[in-house]
Coordinates of C-alpha atoms and ligand atoms in Angstrom, one line a residue:
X1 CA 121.4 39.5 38.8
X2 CA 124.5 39.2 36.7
X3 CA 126.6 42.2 35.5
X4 CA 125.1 43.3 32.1
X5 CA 121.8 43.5 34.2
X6 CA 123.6 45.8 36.1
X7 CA 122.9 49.7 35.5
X8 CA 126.5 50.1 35.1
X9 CA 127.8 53.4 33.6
X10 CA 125.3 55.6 34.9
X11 CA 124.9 57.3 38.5
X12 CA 121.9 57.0 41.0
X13 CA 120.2 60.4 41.4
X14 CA 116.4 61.4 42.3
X15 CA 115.5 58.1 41.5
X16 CA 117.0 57.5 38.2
X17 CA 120.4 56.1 36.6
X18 CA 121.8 58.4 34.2
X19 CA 125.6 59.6 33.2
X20 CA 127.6 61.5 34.6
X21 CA 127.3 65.1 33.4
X22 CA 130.6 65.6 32.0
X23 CA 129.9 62.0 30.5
X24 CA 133.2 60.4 31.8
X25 CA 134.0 57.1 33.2
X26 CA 136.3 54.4 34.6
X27 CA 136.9 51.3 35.1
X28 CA 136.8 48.5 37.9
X29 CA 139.1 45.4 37.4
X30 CA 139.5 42.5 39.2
X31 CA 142.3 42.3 41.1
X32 CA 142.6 38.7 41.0
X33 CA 143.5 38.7 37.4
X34 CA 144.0 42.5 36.4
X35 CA 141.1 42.5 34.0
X36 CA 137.9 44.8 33.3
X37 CA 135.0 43.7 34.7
X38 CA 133.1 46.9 34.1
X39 CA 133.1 50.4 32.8
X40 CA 131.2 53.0 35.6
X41 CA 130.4 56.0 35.5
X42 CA 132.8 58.9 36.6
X43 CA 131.1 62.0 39.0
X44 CA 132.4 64.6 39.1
X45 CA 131.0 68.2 41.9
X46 CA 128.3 69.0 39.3
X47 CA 126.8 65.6 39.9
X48 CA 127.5 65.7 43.4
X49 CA 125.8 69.1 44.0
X50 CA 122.9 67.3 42.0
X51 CA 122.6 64.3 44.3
X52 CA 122.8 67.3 47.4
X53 CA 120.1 69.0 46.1
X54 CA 117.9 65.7 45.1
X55 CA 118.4 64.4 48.9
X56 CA 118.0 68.0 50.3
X57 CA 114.6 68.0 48.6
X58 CA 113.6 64.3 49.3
X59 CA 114.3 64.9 53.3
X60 CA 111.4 66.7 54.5
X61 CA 109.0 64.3 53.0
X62 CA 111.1 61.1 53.9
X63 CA 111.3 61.8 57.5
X64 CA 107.6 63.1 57.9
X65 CA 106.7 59.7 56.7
X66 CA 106.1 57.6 59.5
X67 CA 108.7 55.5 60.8
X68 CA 106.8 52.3 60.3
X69 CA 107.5 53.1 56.7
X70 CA 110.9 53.9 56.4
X71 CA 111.4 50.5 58.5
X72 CA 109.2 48.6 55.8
X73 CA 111.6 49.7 52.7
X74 CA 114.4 48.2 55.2
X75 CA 112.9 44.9 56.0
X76 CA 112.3 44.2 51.9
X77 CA 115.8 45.7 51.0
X78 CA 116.8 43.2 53.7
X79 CA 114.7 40.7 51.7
X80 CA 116.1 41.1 48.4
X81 CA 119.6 41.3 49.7
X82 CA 119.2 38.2 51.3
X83 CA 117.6 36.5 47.7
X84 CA 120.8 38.2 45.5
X85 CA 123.0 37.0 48.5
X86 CA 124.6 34.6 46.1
X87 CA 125.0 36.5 43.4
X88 CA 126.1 39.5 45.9
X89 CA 129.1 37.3 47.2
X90 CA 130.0 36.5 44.0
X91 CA 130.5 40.1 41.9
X92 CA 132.2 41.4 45.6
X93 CA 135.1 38.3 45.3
X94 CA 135.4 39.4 41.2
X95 CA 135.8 43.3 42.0
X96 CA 137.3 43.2 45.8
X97 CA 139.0 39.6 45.8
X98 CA 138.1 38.0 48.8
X99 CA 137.3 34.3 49.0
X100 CA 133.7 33.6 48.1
X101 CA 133.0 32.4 51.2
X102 CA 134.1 35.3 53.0
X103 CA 132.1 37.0 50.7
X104 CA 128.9 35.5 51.5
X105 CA 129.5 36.1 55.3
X106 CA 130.1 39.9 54.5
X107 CA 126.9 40.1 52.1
X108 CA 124.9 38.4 55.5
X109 CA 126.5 40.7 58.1
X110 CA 126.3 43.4 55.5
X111 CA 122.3 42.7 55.2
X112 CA 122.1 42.3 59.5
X113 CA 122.6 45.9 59.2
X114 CA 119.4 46.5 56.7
X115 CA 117.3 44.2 59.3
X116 CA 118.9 45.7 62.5
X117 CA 117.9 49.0 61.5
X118 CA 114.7 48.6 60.3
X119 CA 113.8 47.0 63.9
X120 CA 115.5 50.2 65.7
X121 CA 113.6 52.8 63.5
X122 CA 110.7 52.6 65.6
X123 CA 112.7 52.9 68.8
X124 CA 113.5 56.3 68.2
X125 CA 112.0 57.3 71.9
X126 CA 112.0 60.8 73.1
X127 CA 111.8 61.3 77.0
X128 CA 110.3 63.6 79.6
X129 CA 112.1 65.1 82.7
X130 CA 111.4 67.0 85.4
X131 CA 111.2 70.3 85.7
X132 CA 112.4 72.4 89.0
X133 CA 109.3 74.9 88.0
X134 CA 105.9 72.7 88.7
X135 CA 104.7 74.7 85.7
X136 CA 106.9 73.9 83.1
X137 CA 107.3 70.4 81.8
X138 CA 110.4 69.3 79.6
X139 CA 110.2 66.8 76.5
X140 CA 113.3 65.4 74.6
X141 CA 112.7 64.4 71.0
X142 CA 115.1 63.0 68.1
X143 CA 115.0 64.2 64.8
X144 CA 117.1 63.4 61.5
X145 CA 119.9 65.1 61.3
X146 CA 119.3 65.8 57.8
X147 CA 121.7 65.7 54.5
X148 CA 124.2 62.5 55.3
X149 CA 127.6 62.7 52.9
X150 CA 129.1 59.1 53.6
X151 CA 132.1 57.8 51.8
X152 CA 132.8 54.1 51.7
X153 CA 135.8 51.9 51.8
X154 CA 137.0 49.2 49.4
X155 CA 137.5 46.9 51.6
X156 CA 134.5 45.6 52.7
X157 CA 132.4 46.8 50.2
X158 CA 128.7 46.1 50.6
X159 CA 127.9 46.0 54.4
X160 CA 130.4 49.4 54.7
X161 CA 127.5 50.8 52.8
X162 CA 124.4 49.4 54.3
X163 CA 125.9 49.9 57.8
X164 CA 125.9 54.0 57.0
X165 CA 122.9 53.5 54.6
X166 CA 120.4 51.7 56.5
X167 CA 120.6 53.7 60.2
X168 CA 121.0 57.0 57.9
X169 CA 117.7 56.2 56.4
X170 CA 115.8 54.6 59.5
X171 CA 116.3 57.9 61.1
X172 CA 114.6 59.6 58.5
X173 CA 117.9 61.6 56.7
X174 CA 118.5 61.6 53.3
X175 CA 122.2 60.3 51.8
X176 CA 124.7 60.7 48.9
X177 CA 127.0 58.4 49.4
X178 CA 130.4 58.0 47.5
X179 CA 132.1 54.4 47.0
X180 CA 135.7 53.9 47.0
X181 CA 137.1 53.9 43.4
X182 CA 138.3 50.0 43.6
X183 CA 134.7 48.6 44.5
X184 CA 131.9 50.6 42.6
X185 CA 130.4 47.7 41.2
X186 CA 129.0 46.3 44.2
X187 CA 127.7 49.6 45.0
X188 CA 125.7 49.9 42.2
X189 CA 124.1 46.4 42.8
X190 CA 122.7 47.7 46.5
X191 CA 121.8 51.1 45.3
X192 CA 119.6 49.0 42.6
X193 CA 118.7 46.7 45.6
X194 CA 117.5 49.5 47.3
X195 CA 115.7 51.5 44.6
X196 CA 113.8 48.3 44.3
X197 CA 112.5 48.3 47.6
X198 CA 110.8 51.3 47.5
X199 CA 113.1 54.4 48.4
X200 CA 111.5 57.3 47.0
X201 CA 113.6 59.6 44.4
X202 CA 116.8 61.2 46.3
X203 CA 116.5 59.3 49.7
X204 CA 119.5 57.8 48.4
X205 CA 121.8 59.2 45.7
X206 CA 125.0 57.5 44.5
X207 CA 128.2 58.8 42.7
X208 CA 131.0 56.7 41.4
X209 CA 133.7 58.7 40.4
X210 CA 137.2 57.9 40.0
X211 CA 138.4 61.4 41.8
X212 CA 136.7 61.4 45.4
X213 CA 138.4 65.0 45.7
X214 CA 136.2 67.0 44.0
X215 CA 133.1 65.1 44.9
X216 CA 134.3 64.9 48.9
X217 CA 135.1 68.9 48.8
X218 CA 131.3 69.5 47.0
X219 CA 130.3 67.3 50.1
X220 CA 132.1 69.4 52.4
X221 CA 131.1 72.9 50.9
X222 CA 127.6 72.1 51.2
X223 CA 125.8 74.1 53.4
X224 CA 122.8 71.6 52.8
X225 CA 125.0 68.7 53.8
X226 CA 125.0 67.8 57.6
X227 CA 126.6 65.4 58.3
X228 CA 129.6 63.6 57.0
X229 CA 130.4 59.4 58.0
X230 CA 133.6 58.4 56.5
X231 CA 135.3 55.0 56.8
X232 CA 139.0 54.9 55.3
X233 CA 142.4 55.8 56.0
X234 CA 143.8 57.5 59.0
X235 CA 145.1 60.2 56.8
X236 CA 142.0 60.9 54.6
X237 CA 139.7 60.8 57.5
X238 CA 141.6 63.1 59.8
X239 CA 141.2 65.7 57.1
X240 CA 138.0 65.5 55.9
X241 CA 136.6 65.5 59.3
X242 CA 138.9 68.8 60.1
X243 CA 137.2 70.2 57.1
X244 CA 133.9 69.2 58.1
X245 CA 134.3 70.6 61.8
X246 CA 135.4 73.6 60.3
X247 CA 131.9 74.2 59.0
X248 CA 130.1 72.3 61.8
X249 CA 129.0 69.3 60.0
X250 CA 128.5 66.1 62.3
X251 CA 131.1 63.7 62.0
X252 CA 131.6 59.9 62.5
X253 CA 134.8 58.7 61.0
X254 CA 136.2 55.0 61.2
X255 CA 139.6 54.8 60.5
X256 CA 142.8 53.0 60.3
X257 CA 143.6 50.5 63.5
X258 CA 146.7 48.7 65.0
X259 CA 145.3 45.5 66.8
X260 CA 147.0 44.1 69.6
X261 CA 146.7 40.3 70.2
X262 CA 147.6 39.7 73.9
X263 CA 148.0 35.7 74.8
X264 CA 148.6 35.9 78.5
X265 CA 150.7 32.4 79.7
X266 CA 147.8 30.8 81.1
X267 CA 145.9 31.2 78.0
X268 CA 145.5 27.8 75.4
X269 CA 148.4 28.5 73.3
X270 CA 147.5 26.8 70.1
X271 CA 144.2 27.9 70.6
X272 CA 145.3 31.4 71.0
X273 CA 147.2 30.3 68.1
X274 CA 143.8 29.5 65.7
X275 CA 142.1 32.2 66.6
X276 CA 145.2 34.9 65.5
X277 CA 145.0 32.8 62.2
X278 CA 141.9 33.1 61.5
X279 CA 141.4 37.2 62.5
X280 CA 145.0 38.0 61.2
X281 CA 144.8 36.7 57.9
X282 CA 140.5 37.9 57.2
X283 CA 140.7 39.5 54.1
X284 CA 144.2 38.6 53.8
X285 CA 144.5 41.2 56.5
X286 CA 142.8 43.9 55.1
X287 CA 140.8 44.6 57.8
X288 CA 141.1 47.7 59.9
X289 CA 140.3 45.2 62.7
X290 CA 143.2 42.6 62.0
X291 CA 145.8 42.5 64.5
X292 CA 149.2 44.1 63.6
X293 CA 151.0 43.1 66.8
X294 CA 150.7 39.8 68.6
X295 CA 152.0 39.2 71.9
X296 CA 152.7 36.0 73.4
X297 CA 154.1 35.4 76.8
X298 CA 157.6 34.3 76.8
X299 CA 156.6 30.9 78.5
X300 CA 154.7 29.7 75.5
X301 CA 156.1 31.3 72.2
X302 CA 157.5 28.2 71.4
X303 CA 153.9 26.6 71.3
X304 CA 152.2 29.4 70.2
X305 CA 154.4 29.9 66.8
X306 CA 154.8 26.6 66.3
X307 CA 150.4 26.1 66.0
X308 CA 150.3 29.3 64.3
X309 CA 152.9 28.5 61.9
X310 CA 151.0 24.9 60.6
X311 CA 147.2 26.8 60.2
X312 CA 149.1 29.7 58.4
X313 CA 151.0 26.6 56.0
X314 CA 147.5 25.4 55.6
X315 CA 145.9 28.6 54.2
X316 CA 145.7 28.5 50.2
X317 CA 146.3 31.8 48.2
X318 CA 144.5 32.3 44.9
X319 CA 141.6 33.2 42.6
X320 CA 138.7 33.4 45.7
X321 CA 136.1 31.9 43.0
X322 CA 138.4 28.6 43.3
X323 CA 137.6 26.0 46.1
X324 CA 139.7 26.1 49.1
X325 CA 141.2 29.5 48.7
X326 CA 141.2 31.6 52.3
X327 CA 144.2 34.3 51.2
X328 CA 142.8 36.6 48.2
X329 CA 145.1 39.1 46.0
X330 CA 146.0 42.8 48.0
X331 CA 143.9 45.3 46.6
X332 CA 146.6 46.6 44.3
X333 CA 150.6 46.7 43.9
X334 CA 151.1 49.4 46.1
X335 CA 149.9 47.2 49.4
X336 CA 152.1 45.1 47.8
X337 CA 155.4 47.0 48.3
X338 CA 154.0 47.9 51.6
X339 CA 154.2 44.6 52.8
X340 CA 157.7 44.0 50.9
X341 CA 158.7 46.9 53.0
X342 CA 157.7 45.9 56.3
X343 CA 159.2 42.8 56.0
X344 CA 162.7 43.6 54.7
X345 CA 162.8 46.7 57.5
X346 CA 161.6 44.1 60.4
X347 CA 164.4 41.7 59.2
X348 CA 167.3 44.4 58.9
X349 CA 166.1 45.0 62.6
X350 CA 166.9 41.3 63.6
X351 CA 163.3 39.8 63.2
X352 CA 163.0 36.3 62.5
X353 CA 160.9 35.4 59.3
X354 CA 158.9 32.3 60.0
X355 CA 157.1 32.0 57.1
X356 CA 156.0 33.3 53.5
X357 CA 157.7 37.1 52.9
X358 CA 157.4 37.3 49.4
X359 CA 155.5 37.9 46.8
X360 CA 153.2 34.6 44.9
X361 CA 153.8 34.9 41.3
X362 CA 153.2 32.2 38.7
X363 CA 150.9 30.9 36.4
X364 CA 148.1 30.5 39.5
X365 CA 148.2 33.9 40.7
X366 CA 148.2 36.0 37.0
X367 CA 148.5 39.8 37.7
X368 CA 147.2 39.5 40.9
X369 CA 148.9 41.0 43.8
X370 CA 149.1 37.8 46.3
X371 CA 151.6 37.9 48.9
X372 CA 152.0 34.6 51.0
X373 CA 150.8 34.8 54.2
X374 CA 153.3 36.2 56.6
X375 CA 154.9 35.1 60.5
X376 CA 157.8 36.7 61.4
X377 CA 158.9 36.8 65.2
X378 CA 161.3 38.6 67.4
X379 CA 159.5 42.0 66.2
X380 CA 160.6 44.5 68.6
X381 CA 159.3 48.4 68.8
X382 CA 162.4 49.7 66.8
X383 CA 160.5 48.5 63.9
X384 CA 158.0 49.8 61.0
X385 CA 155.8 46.9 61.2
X386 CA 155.3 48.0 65.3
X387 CA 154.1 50.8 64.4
X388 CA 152.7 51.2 61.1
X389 CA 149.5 49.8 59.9
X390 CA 150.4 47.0 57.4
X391 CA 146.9 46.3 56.5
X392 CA 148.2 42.7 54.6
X393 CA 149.0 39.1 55.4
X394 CA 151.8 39.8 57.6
X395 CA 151.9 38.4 61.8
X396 CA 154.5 40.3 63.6
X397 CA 155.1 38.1 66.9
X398 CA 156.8 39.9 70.0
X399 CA 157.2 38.3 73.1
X400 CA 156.9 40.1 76.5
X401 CA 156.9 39.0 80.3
X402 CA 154.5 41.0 82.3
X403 CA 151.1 42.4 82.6
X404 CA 151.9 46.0 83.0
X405 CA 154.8 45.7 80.2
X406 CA 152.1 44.5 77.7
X407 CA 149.4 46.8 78.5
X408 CA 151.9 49.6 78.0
X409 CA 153.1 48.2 75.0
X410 CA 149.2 47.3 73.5
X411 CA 148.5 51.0 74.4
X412 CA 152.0 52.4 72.8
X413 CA 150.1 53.4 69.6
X414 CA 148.1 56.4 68.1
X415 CA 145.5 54.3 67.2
X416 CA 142.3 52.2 69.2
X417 CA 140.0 50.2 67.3
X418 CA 139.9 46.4 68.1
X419 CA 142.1 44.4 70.6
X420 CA 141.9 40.8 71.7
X421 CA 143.1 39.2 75.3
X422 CA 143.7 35.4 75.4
X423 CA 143.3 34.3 79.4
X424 CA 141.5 31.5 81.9
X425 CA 141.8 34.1 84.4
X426 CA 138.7 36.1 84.4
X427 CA 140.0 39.2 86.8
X428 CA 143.4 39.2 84.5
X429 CA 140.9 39.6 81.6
X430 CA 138.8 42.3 83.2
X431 CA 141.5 44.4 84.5
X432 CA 143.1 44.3 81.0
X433 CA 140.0 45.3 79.2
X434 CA 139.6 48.2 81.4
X435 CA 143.6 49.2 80.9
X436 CA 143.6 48.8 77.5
X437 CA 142.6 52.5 75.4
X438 CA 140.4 50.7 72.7
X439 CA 136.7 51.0 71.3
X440 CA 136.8 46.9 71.1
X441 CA 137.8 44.0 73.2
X442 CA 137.3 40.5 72.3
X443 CA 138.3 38.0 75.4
X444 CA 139.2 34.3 73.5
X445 CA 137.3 35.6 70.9
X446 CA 138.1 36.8 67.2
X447 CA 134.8 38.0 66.0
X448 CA 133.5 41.0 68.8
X449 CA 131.5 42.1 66.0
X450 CA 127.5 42.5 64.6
X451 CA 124.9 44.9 63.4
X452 CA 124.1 44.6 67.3
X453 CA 127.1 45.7 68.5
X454 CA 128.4 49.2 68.7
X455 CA 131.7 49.2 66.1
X456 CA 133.9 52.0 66.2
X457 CA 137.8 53.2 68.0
X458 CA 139.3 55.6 70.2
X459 CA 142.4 57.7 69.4
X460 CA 143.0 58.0 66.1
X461 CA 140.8 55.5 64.9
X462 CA 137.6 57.4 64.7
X463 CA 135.0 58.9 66.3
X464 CA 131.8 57.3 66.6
X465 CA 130.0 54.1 66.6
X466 CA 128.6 51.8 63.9
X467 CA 126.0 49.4 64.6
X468 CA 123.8 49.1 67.5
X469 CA 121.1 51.5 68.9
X470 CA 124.6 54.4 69.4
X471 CA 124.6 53.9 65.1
X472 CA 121.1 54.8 64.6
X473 CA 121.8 58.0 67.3
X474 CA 124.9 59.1 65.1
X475 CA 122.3 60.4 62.6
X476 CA 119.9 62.2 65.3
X477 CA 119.7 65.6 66.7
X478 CA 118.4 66.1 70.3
X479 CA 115.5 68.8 70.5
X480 CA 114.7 70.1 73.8
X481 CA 111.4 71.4 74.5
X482 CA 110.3 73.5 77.6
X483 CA 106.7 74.0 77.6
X484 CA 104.8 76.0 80.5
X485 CA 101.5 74.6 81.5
Ligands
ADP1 P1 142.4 53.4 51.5 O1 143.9 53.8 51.7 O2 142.0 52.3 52.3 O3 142.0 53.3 50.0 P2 141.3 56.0 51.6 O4 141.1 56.8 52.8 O5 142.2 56.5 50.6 O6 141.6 54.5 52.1 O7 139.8 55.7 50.9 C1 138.7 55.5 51.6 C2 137.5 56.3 50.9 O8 137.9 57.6 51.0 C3 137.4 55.9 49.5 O9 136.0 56.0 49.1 C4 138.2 57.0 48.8 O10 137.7 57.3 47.5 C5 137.8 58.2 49.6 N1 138.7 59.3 49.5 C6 140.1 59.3 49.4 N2 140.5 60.6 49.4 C7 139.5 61.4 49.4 C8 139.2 62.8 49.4 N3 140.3 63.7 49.3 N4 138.0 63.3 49.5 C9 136.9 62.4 49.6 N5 137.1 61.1 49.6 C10 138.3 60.6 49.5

């Protein structure tokens, strides 16, 4: 699979690729080097009320099938994901610009969710509970919700898909699902995957579009859409799902995120130190799970920057298709003044810049927008970076001196998705996790996350979970039966 075998320029409805009905379309570039790597199709609400109808028609008949069967098309979609894995990894580094090797491990994790799912959809179980009458028995049974809208990020852009996609379908709805406007191509290549498998015509229905406003408010005006699952910015998110409540649509959103990094002064402080490279800089920080604040006990800062300051020298920016690259472009310019302006505010405030702050130009990094990876210290909470989601290559460090201090200071923040707590002191560790008001806690460890797992943030980063047997319930009604005997 290459792209001119891709059905670029055309959208995925009942089964077929066609255009767009006002025929319009848009580009993707690579933002690597600026250029076109393919022309898409653009939807616009006629197409989406298209798709809505296709997948309102196709649900009946998917979810009667028998859940052995929707779980088959999952375990060969997982099949051919895992053949075109190669291939996979490299159109997402081309389009989205991560390294190719983090691109492989997202096409893997994004295909655990394919297998994960196809496992759970015959675990559906219903229940039976007593009844206070003795003639009256109660059964509990889960059915599809129905009609799934689901919006995608750009940022990871194939298992942000299959992670809505595949529990959607195991549970017997039907989807339309738009892709973010930076990263269609790769959508295309697993809608193809999955038509391939076996989906019947409108189980799953794609529209690119460069205008996600009028194709999110068709979504939303649906009467025949019932549920939305969004995963973007704060902002967009917060409003959509307002708009959605306001017509009693389920909802799972998975929003922005403001990680705190705790290293507590017992913990290793240059391994503390590895593991904050290696989660602070994934996706050159592009990751709603990154952390955005780091804090290091005052007894080992020294130590602690000093480690994380060599494995940050050591990471290469560049073109993610060349060897050795771990830092990628930002996904456009505007991240890129973003992260100009977080730095030049945290320095104004009296933060110490430890490393990179600038832009990379030069003959290696093209049009790209690469931004060397960032450390700066002595961040306190007067400024933007403490606050604001930077979502780029930039390590604010701020020390602190007590338990209760940085659990108040980890919790100061509208948002809750990830945290991490470095310790060797196992009821330090528990007592923190319990304190701290987020969806995820890794303790000495940088990757809590897997198709296994349930993903997803307090606060104001989402409602929900992703993943794990509470994914596959996100797109389930309850139905309670009473029945006299
Ligand atoms: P980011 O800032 O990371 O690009 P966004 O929230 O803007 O995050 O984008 C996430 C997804 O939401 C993308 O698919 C984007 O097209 C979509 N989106 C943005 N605005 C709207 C909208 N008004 N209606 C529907 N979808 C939207």
């Amino acid at each position: 699979m290459w792209l001119p075998e891709l059905n670029l320029g055309t959208l995925f409805i009942d089964g077929g690729w066609g255009p767009s009905s006002a025929g319009t379309v848009f580009e993707s570039t690579n933002p690597a080097t600026g250029e076109t790597i393919g022309t898409l199709s653009a939807g616009d609400a006629t197409d989406t009320r298209r798709a809505i109808a296709a997948a309102a028609t196709a649900q009946p008949e998917w979810a009667a099938r028998t859940a052995y069967d929707r779980s088959a098309v999952l375990y060969e979609a997982h099949r051919l994901m895992r053949e075109r894995a190669d291939d996979l990894a490299h159109l997402m580094t081309v389009e989205q610009g991560k390294p190719l090797r983090a691109a492989r491990n997202e096409v893997n994790y994004g295909a655990d969710f394919l297998l994960w799912f196809a496992e759970e959809a015959k675990r559906v179980y219903g229940a039976m509970i007593p009844s206070p009458r003795a003639d009256q028995r109660f059964l509990v049974m889960h059915k599809p919700v129905g009609v799934v809208a689901a919006i995608t990020p750009w940022n990871y852009p194939i298992s942000m898909i299959t992670r809505k996609v595949a529990p959607a379908i195991a549970a017997g709805c039907t989807v339309v699902l738009k892709p973010a406007e930076q990263t269609p191509i790769c959508a295309v290549a697993i809608f193809e995957l999955l038509a391939e498998a076996g989906l019947p015509p409108g189980v799953a229905n794609l529209i690119t579009t460069e205008r996600p406003e009028p194709v999110g408010a068709e979504m939303l005006a649906s009467p025949l859409v019932r549920k939305l699952t969004f995963t973007g910015s704060t902002e967009v998110g917060k409003r959509l799902a307002g708009e959605a409540a306001s017509r009693m649509k389920r909802v799972s959103v998975e929003l922005g995120g403001h990680a705190p990094f705790i290293v507590f002064g017992d913990a290793d402080p240059s391994h503390a130190a590895k593991g904050a490279a290696l989660v602070k800089f994934l996706n050159t920080g592009q990751a709603c799970i990154c952390p955005n604040r780091i804090f290091v006990h005052r007894s080992l800062v020294g130590e602690f920057v000093a480690t994380f300051t060599e494995r940050v020298a050591a990471l290469k920016a560049g073109n993610g298709l060349e060897a050795g690259i771990s830092i990628g472009p930002l996904i456009d310019r505007t991240a890129l003044e973003k992260m100009n302006r977080h730095v030049s505010d945290a320095v104004s405030k009296g933060a110490t810049l430890v490393a990179g702050g600038e832009q990379l130009t030069g003959e290696a990094f093209g049009q790209g927008a690469f931004f060397a990876p960032t450390i700066l210290s002595n961040v306190t909470p007067e400024m933007t970076i403490y606050r604001e989601e930077t979502f780029g290559p930039i390590a604010p460090v701020i020390t602190f001196d007590d338990e209760s201090e940085v659990v108040a200071m980890a919790n100061d923040t509208s948002y809750g998705l990830a945290s991490y707590v470095y310790t060797r002191d196992i009821g330090l560790a528990l007592r923190v996790t319990e304190a701290l008001d987020f969806g995820i806690v890794g303790i000495n460890d940088i990757n809590p996350t897997a198709a296994a797992a349930p993903f997803g943030g307090m606060k104001e980063s989402g409602l929900g979970r992703e993943g794990a047997q509470e994914g596959l319930a996100e797109y389930l009604e309850t139905k309670l039966v009473g029945l006299s005997i």
